[in-house]
Coordinates of C-alpha atoms in Angstrom, one line a residue:
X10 CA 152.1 -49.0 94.5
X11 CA 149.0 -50.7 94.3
X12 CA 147.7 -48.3 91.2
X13 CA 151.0 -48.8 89.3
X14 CA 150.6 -52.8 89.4
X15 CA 153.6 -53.1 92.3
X16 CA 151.6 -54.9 95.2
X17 CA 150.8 -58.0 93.1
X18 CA 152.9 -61.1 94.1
X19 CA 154.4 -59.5 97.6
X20 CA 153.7 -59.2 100.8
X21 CA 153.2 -56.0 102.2
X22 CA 152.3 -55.2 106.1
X23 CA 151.0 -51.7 107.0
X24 CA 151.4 -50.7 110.8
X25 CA 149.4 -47.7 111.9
X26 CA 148.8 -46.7 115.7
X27 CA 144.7 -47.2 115.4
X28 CA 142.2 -47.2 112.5
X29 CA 141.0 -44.3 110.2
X30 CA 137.2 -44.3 111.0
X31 CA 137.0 -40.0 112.0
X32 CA 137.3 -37.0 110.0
X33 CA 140.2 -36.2 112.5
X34 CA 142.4 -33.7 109.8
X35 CA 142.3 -31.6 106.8
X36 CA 144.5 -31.5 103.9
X37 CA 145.5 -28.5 101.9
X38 CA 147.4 -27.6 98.7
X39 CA 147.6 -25.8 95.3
X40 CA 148.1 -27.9 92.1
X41 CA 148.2 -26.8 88.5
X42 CA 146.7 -29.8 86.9
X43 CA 144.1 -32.9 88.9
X44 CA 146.4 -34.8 90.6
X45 CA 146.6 -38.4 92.0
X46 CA 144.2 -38.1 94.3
X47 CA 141.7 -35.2 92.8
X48 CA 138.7 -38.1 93.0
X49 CA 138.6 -37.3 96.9
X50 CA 139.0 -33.3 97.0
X51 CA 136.1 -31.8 98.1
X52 CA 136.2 -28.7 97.3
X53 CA 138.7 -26.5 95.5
X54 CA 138.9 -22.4 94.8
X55 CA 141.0 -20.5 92.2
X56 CA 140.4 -17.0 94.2
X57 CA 141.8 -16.8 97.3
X58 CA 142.0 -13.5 100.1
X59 CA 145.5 -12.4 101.7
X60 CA 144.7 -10.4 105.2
X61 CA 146.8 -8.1 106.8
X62 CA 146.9 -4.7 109.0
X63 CA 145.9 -2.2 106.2
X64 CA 146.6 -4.4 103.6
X65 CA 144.8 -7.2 101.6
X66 CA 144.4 -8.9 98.3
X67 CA 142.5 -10.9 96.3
X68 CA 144.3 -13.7 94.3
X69 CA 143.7 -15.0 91.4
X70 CA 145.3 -18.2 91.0
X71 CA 144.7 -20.1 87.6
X72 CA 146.3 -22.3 86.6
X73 CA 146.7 -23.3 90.3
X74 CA 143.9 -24.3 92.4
X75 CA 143.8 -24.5 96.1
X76 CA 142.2 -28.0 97.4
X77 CA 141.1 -29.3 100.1
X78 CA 140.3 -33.2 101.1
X79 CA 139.0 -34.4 104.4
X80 CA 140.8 -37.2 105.9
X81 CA 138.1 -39.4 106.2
X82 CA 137.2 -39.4 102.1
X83 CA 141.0 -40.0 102.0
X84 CA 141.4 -42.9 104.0
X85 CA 137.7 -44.6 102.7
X86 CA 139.5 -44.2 99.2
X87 CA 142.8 -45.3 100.3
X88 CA 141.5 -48.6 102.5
X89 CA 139.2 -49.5 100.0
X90 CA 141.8 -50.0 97.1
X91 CA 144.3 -51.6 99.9
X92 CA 141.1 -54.1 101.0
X93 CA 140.6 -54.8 97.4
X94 CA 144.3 -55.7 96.6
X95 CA 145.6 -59.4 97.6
X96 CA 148.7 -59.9 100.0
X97 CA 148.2 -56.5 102.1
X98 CA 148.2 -56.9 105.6
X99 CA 147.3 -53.9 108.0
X100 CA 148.3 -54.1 111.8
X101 CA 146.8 -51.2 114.6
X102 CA 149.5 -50.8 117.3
X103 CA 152.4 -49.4 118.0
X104 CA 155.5 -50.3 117.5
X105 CA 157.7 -50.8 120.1
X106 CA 160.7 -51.9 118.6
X107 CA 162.8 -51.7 115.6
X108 CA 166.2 -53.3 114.6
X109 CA 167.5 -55.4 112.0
X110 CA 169.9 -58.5 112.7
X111 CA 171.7 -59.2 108.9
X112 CA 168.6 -59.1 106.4
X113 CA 166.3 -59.8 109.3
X114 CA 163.9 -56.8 110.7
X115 CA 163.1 -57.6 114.4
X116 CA 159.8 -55.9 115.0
X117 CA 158.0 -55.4 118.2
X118 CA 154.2 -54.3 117.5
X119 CA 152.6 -53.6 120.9
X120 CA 155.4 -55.6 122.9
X121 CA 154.4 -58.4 120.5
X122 CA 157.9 -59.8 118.5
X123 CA 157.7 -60.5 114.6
X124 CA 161.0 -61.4 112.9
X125 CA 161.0 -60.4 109.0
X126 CA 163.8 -61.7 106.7
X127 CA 164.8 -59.6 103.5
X128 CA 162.1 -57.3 104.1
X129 CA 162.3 -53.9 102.7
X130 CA 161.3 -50.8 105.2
X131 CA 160.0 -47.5 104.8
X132 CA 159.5 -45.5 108.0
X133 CA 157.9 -42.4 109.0
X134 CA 158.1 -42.7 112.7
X135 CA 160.6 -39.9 113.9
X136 CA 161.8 -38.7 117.3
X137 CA 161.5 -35.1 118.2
X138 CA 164.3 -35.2 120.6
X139 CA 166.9 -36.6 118.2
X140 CA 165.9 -33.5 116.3
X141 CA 166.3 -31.1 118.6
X142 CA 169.7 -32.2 119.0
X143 CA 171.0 -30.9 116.1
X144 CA 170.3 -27.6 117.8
X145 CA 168.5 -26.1 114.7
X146 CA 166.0 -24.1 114.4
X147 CA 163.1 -25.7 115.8
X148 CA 159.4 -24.1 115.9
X149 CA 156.1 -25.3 115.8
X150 CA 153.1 -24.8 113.3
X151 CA 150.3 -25.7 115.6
X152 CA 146.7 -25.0 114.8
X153 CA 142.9 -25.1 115.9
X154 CA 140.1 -25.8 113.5
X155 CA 136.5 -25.5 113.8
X156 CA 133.4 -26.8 111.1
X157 CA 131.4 -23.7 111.3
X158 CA 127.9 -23.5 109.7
X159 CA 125.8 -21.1 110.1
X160 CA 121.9 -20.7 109.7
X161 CA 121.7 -18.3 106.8
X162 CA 124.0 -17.8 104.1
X163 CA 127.2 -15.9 105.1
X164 CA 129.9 -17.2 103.4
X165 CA 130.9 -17.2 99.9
X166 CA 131.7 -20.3 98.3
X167 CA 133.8 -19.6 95.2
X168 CA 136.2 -17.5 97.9
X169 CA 138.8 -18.7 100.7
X170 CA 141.4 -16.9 102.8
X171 CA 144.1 -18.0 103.3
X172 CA 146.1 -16.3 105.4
X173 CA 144.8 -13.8 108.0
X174 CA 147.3 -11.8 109.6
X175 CA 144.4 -9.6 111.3
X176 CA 144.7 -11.4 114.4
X177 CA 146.8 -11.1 117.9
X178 CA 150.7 -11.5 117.3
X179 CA 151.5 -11.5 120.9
X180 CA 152.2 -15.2 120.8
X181 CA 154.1 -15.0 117.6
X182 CA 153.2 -15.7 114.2
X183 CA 149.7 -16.0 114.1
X184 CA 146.7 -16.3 111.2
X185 CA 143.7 -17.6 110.3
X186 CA 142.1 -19.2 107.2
X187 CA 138.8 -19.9 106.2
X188 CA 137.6 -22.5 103.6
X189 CA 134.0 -22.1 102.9
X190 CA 132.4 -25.3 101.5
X191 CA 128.8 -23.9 101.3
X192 CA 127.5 -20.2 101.9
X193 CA 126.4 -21.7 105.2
X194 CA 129.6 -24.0 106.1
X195 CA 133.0 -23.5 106.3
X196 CA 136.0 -24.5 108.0
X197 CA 137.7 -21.6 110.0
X198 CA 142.0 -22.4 111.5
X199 CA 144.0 -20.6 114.1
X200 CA 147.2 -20.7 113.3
X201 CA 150.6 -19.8 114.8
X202 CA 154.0 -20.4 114.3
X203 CA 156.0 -20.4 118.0
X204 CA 158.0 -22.5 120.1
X205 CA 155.4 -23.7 122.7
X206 CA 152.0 -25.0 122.3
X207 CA 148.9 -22.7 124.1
X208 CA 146.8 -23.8 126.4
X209 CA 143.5 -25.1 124.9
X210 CA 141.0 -22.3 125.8
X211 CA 143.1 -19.8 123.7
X212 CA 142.9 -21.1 120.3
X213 CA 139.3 -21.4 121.3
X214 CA 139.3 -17.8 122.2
X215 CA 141.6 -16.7 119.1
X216 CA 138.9 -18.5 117.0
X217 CA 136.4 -16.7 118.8
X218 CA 137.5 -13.0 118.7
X219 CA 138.4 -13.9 115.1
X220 CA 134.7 -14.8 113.9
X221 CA 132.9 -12.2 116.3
X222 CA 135.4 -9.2 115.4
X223 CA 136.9 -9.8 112.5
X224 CA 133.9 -12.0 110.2
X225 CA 131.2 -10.5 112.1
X226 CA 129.6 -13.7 112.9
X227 CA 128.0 -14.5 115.8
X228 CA 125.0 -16.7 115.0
X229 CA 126.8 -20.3 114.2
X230 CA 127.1 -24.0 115.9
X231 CA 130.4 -25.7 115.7
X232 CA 130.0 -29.4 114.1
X233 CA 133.4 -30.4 114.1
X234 CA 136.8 -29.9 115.3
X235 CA 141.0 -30.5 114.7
X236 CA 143.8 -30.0 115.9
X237 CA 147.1 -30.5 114.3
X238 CA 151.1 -30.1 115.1
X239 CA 153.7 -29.5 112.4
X240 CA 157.3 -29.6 112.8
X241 CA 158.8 -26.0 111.1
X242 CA 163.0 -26.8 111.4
X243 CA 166.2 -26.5 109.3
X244 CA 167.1 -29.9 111.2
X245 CA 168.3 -32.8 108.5
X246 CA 165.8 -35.7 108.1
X247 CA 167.5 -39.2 106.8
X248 CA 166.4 -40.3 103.3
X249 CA 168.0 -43.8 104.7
X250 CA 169.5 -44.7 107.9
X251 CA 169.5 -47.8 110.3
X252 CA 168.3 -50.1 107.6
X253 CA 165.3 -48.1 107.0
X254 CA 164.3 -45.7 104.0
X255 CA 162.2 -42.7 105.8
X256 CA 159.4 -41.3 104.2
X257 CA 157.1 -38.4 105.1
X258 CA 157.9 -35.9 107.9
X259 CA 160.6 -38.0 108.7
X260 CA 162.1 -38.2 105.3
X261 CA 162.4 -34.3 105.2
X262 CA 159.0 -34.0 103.4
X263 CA 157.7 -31.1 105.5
X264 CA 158.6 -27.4 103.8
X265 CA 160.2 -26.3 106.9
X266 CA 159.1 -22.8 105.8
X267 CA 155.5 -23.0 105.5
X268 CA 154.5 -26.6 107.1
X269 CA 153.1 -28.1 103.9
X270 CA 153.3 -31.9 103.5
X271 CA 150.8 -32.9 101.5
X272 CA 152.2 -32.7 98.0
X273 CA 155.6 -33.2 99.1
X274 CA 154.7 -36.6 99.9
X275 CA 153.0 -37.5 96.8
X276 CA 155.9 -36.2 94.8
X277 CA 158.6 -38.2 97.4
X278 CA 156.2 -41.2 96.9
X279 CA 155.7 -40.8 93.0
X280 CA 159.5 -41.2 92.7
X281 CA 159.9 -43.8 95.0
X282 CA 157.2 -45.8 93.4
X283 CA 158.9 -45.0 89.7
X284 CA 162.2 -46.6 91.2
X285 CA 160.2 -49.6 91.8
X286 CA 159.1 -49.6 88.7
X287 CA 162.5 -50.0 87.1
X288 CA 164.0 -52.4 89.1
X289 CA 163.6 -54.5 92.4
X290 CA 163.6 -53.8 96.1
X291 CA 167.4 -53.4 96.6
X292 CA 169.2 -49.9 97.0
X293 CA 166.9 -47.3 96.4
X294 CA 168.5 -44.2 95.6
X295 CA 167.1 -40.3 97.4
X296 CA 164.0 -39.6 95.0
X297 CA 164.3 -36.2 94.0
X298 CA 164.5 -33.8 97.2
X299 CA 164.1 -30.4 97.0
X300 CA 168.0 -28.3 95.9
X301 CA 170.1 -27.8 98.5
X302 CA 169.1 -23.7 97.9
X303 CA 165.7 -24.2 98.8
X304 CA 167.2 -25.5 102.3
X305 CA 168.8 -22.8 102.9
X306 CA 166.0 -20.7 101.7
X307 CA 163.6 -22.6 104.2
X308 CA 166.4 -21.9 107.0
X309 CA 166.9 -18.4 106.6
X310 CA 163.5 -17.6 106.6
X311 CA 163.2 -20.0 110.4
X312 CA 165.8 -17.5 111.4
X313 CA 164.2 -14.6 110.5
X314 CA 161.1 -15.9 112.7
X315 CA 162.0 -17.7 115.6
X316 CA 164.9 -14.9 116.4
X317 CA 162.1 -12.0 115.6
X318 CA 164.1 -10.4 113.3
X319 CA 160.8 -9.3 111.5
X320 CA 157.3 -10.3 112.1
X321 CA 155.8 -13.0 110.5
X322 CA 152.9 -10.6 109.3
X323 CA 155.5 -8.4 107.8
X324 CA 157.1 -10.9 105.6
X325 CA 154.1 -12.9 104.6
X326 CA 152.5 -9.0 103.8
X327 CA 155.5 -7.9 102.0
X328 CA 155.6 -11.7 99.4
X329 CA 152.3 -11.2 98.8
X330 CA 152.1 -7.3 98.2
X331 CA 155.0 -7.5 95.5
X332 CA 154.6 -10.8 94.2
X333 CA 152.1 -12.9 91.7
X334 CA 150.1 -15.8 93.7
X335 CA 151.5 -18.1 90.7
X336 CA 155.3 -16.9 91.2
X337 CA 154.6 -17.3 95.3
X338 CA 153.3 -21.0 94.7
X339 CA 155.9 -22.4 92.7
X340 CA 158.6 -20.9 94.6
X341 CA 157.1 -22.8 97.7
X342 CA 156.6 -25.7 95.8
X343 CA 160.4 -25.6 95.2
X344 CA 159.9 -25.4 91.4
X345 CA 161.7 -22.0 90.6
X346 CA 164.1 -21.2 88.7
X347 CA 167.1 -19.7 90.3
X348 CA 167.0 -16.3 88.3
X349 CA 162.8 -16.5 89.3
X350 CA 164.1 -17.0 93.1
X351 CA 166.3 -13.9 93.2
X352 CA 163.5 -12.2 92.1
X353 CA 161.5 -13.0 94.9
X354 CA 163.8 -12.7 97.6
X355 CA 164.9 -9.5 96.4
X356 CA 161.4 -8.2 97.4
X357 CA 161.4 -9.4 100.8
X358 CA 163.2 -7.1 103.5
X359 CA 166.8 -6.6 103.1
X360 CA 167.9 -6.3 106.5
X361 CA 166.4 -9.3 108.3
X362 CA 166.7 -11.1 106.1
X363 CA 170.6 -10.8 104.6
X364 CA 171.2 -10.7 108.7
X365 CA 169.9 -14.3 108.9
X366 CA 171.5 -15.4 105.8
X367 CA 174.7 -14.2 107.3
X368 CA 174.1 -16.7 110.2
X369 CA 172.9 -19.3 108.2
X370 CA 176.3 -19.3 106.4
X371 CA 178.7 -18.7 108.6

């Protein structure tokens, strides 16, 4: 809002739980062409490595290039434009309360009550238990990070993996990724997809045996570390409901099939922001969304997984084996054609998959 020229003359108020002052998260995606934010990605690599039991591949991406920003270049950049731009407001706590009386929001921030008349809301607060009772399909992404460096060169910069399916399934889906930012420093994720959350020493062990048995490294210090939850559903998330439009996670903006966010935001936002543009802060219609067939795509394959139909290796193996890494990324960027997505899905296994399709429909 603030770069398109929409901030000037309101009033805008920006609650958060606590400030943005750590490097707490990572954000990952592939784009074509620099994007919104490219003056904060970090680092950024056109060949990435796909691992799997007697199977991998190098992939060459171009156009599309797989970036990475750390959260605390994105917040610096973010807060310093908000700073910078009169009639901005930003509140730390939580809030407590939520309702709306007529055109009037009744807001509770922290027990604290603030009344707002003919304010406009955009929400991405979102209950996990409201969720669940759609009785979807409801697994985790859920992952452990470490900032290795190491003291002599080891890794090679140009390179990343991104999936690593040479790991432990016994948990479930399980990979790791590594995103080298020097030949002496890289970040290294564990990664599963299940229904429950470990216990805190296994993702340290995971990321262990993977570096010692799998990297071969053994000489490194760990100078950082994350630790992140995504939710992976075919559950419905409101565009608008109770008064509120929803935005993020909780306006559907998670790929329930793979867990990436990122540039589904920034493309829910963009539109959003181009509404604005044309008119006022009445109605707002749903910006975009992903085709109804890319739901059910994202469901079937949540079938498939959480009901063990076929392994998450195999599947993952099997996309990348038979398909181009340009073909794979647009399809998960929901920007396929349908006659493109039939040729995709016809490479992934029949079986499984047309049984969980079967469910999915009827």
């Amino acid at each position: 809002m603030v770069a398109a020229g929409l901030a000037g003359g309101k009033r805008i108020l920006v609650i958060d739980k606590s400030g943005k002052h750590t490097n707490d998260r990572t954000w990952c995606f592939w784009e074509a062409s620099p994007g919104f934010f490219e003056p904060v990605v970090c680092k950024q690599w056109d060949r990435l490595w796909f691992h799997a039991t007697g199977f991998s591949r190098q992939l060459d991406t171009a156009p599309y290039r797989y970036k990475m920003i750390q959260a605390i270049d994105f917040y610096n950049h973010c807060f310093q434009r908000i700073k910078n731009t009169a009639g901005i407001e930003i509140v730390h706590g939580t809030v407590s309360q939520l309702s709306f009386a007529g055109d009037i929001v009744h807001l509770a921030i922290d027990g604290q009550p603030h009344f707002f008349p003919g304010a406009t809301v955009f929400n991405s607060l979102w209950d996990e238990a409201t969720i669940k009772k759609q009785h979807a399909v409801y697994l985790l992404q859920h992952f452990k990070g470490w900032m290795i460096e190491t003291p002599a060169p080891f890794f090679t910069p140009s390179e990343a993996t991104l999936m690593d399916f040479r790991v432990s399934q016994a948990n479930g889906t399980t990979f790791a990724y590594v995103l080298p930012l020097s030949a002496t420093k890289a970040l290294v994720e564990f990664t599963l997809f299940s229904e429950k959350l470990l216990k805190e020493e296994d993702y340290n062990n995971g990321l262990t045996n993977y570096l010692h048995h799998q990297l071969q490294l053994r000489d490194y210090t760990i100078s950082a570390t994350e630790f992140g939850v995504i939710p992976m559903t075919d559950a419905r998330f409101p565009w608008y409901a109770n008064g509120m439009f929803h935005i993020g996670t909780a306006g559907g903006q998670t790929k329930a099939s793979s867990g990436y966010t990122f540039q589904f935001i920034q493309k829910q936002t963009a539109a959003i922001v181009q509404q604005l543009l044309q008119g006022s802060f009445g109605p707002l219609n749903k910006p975009g969304g992903s085709a109804k067939r890319y739901q059910f795509y994202d469901a079937v394959l949540l079938h498939v997984l959480a009901h063990q139909y076929a392994s998450g290796s195999e599947v993952f193996s099997t996309l990348f084996k038979k398909n181009s890494p340009q073909a794979i990324f647009a399809f998960l960027d929901n920007e396929t054609t349908r006659w493109q997505d039939l040729g995709i899905i016809s490479t992934l296994p029949t079986l499984p998959f047309l049984k969980a399709a079967l469910k999915q429909l009827f």
